[in-house]
C-alpha positions in Angstrom: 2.3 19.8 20.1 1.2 17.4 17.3 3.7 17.2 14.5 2.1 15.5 11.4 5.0 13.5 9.3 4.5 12.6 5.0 5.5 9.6 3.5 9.0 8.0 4.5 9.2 5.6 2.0 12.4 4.1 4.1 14.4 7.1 4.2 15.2 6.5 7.7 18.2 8.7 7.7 16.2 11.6 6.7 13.6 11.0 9.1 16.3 11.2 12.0 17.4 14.7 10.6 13.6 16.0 10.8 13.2 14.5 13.8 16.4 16.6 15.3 14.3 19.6 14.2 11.4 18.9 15.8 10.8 19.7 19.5 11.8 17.5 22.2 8.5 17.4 23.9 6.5 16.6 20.4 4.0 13.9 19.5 4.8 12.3 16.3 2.0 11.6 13.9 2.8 9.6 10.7 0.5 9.5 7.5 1.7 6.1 6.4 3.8 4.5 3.3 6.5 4.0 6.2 8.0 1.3 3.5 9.1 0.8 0.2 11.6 2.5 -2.3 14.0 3.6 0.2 16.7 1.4 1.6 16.0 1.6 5.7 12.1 0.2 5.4 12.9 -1.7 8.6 14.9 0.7 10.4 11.7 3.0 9.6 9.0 0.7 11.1 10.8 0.0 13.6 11.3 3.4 14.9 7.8 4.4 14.6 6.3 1.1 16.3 8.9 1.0 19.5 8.7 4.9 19.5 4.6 3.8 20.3 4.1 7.1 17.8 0.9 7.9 16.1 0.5 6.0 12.5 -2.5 5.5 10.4 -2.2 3.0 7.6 -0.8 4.2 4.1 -1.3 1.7 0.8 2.0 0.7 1.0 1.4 -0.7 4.2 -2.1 -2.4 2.6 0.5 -3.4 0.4 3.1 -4.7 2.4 0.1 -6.8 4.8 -1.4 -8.4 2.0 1.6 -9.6 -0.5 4.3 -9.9 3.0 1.7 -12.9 3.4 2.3 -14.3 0.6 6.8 -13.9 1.2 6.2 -15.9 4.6 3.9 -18.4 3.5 6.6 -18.9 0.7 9.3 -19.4 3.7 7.1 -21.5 6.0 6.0 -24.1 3.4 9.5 -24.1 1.1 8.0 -22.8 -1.8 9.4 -19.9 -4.7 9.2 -16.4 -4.0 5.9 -15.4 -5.2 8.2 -12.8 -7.7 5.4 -10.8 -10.0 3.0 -8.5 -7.8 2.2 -4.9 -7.7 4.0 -4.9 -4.3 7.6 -5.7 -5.9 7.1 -3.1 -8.9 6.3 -0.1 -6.5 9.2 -0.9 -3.7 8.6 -4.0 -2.1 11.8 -5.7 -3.1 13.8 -3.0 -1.1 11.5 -3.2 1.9 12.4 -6.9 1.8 16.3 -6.5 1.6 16.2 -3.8 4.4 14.6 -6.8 6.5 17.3 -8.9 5.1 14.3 -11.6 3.7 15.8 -11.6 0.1 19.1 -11.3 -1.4 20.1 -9.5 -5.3 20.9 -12.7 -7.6 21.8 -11.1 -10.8 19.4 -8.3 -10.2 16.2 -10.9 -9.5 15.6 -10.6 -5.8 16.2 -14.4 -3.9 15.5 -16.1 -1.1 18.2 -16.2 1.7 19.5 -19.2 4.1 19.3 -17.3 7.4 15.9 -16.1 7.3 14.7 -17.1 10.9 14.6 -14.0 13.0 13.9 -11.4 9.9 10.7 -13.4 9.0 10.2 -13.0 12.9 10.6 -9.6 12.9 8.5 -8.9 9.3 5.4 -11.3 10.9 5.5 -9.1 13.7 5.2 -5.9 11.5 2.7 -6.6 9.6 0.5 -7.7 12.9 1.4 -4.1 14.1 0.4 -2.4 10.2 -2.7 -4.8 10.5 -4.5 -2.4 13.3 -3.6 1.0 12.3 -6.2 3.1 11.9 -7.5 4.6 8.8 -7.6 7.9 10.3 -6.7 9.8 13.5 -9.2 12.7 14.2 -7.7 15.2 16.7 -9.2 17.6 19.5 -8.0 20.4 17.8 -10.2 23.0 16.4 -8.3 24.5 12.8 -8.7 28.1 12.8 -10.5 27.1 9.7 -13.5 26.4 12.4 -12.8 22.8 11.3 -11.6 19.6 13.4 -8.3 18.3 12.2 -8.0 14.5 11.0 -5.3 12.5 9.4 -5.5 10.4 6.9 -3.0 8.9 4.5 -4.7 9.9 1.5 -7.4 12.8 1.2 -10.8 11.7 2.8 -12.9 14.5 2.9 -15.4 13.5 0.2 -16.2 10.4 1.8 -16.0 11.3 6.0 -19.7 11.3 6.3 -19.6 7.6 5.3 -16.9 6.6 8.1 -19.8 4.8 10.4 -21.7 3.3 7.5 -20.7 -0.4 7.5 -22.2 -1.0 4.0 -20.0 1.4 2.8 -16.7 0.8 4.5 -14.9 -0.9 1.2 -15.5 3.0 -0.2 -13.7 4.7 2.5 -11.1 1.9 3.0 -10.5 3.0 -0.4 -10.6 6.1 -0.8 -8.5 6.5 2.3 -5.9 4.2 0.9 -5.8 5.4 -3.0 -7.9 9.0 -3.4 -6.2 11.6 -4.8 -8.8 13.9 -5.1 -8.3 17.1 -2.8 -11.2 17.7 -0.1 -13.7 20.0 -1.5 -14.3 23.6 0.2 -17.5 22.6 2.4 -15.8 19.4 3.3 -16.5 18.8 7.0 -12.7 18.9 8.3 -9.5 20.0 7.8 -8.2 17.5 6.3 -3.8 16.6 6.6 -2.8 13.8 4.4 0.4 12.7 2.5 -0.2 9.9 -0.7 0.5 12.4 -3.8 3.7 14.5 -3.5 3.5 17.7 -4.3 6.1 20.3 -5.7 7.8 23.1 -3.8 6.9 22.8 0.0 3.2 21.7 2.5 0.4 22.4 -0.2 -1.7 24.1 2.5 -5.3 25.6 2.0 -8.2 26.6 4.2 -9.6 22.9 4.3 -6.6 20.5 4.0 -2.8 20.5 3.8 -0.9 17.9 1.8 2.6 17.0 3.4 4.1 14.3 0.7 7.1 16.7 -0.1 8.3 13.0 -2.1 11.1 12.1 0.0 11.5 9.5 -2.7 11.3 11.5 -5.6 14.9 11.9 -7.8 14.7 15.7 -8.4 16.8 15.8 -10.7 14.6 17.6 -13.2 13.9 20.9 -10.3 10.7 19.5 -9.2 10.9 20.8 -5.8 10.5 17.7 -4.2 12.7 15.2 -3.0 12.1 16.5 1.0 10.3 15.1 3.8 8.0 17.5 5.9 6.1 17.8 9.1 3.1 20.1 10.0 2.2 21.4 13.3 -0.9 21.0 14.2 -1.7 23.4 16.6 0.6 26.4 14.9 0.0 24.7 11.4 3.7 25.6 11.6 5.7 23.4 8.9 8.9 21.7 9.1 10.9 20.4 6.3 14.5 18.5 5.6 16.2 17.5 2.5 16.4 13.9 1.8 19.8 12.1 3.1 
């Protein structure tokens, strides 16, 4: 059995308590933003890449390949943390503590002294996060009639583009950032995380969204704040609060 995971967001605690509720014998499929927000980014990836489990690339791992570059280069050549991107506002900073890269100096995130083997091990990440895919499509028939495909966010406006070369920045896109939900005569059914969604798996005929935010402070009763799994054979769904 495939069991589809949302967004960690470095809740790596949490994850283990879902995991515990998941069969033994199940294949673990992720729907990226691994990182960011959460304290256990590292702990998280790490899991997930050694585990060899199923991953498709979320925007927070985009993130994380494209402005990481730019916190190594920073090491390598002696230079000031690069400190004012839209990686650091959205989570980055604690990705980069939970890989011990940076240190909280009067709230302004710093470089640290012993930063040898943690820049090792964040290199070596983002060389993994580099090749995921941007979707995983599944030999599984939905009862929907459909095949199932994972994606991080929702792609089933733009899957008849997939092959088209000329338009691979569209569904590199879309995959990373859409938040549109499929359409009824989309092609697939469609399981993605990306945009939480309140009270439980938003599941319809053609897609089912399981962001439960893991990240999210409910403190206002959103129904969120939960990290969930969907079965895709059973369509059975799994979910934990956060830790």
């Amino acid at each position: 059995m495939h069991y589809v995971i949302g967004d960690v967001h470095g809740h790596f605690e949490t994850l283990k308590t879902l995991v515990d509720e998941l069969p033994t014998e199940a294949t673990l499929v992720f729907v990226g933003d691994l990182v960011d927000r959460g304290k256990q980014s590292a702990q998280v990836v790490k899991f997930v890449k050694d585990g060899g489990h199923l991953c498709v690339m979320g925007n927070h791992e985009e993130a994380m390949c494209v402005y990481g570059f730019n916190i190594v280069q920073a090491y390598e050549n002696d230079t000031p943390l690069p400190l004012h991107n839209i990686w650091f506002s959205n989570g980055g900073v604690a990705t980069l503590l939970s890989y011990g890269l940076v240190q909280l100096k009067e709230g302004k995130p710093a470089k640290v002294e012993n930063y040898r083997e943690a820049l090792k091990a964040f290199k070596e990440d983002i060389a993994w996060m580099e090749k995921l895919p941007l979707y995983l499509e599944f030999p599984v028939i939905h009862a929907s009639g459909k095949p199932v495909v994972v994606s991080h966010a929702p792609i089933g406006t733009v899957w008849g583009i997939r092959h088209m070369n000329a338009m691979y920045d569209t569904f590199f896109r879309t995959a990373m950032s859409s938040r549109r939900e499929p359409d009824n005569d989309t092609k697939i059914f469609n399981i993605f995380g990306h945009t939480p969604v309140q009270n439980g798996v938003k599941i319809r005929e053609h897609f089912a969204n399981i962001d439960t935010g893991c990240y999210v402070e409910d403190e206002e009763g959103f129904g969120m704040g939960k990290l969930s799994a969907y079965c895709v054979e059973t369509g059975k769904v799994i979910s934990v609060e956060r830790v």
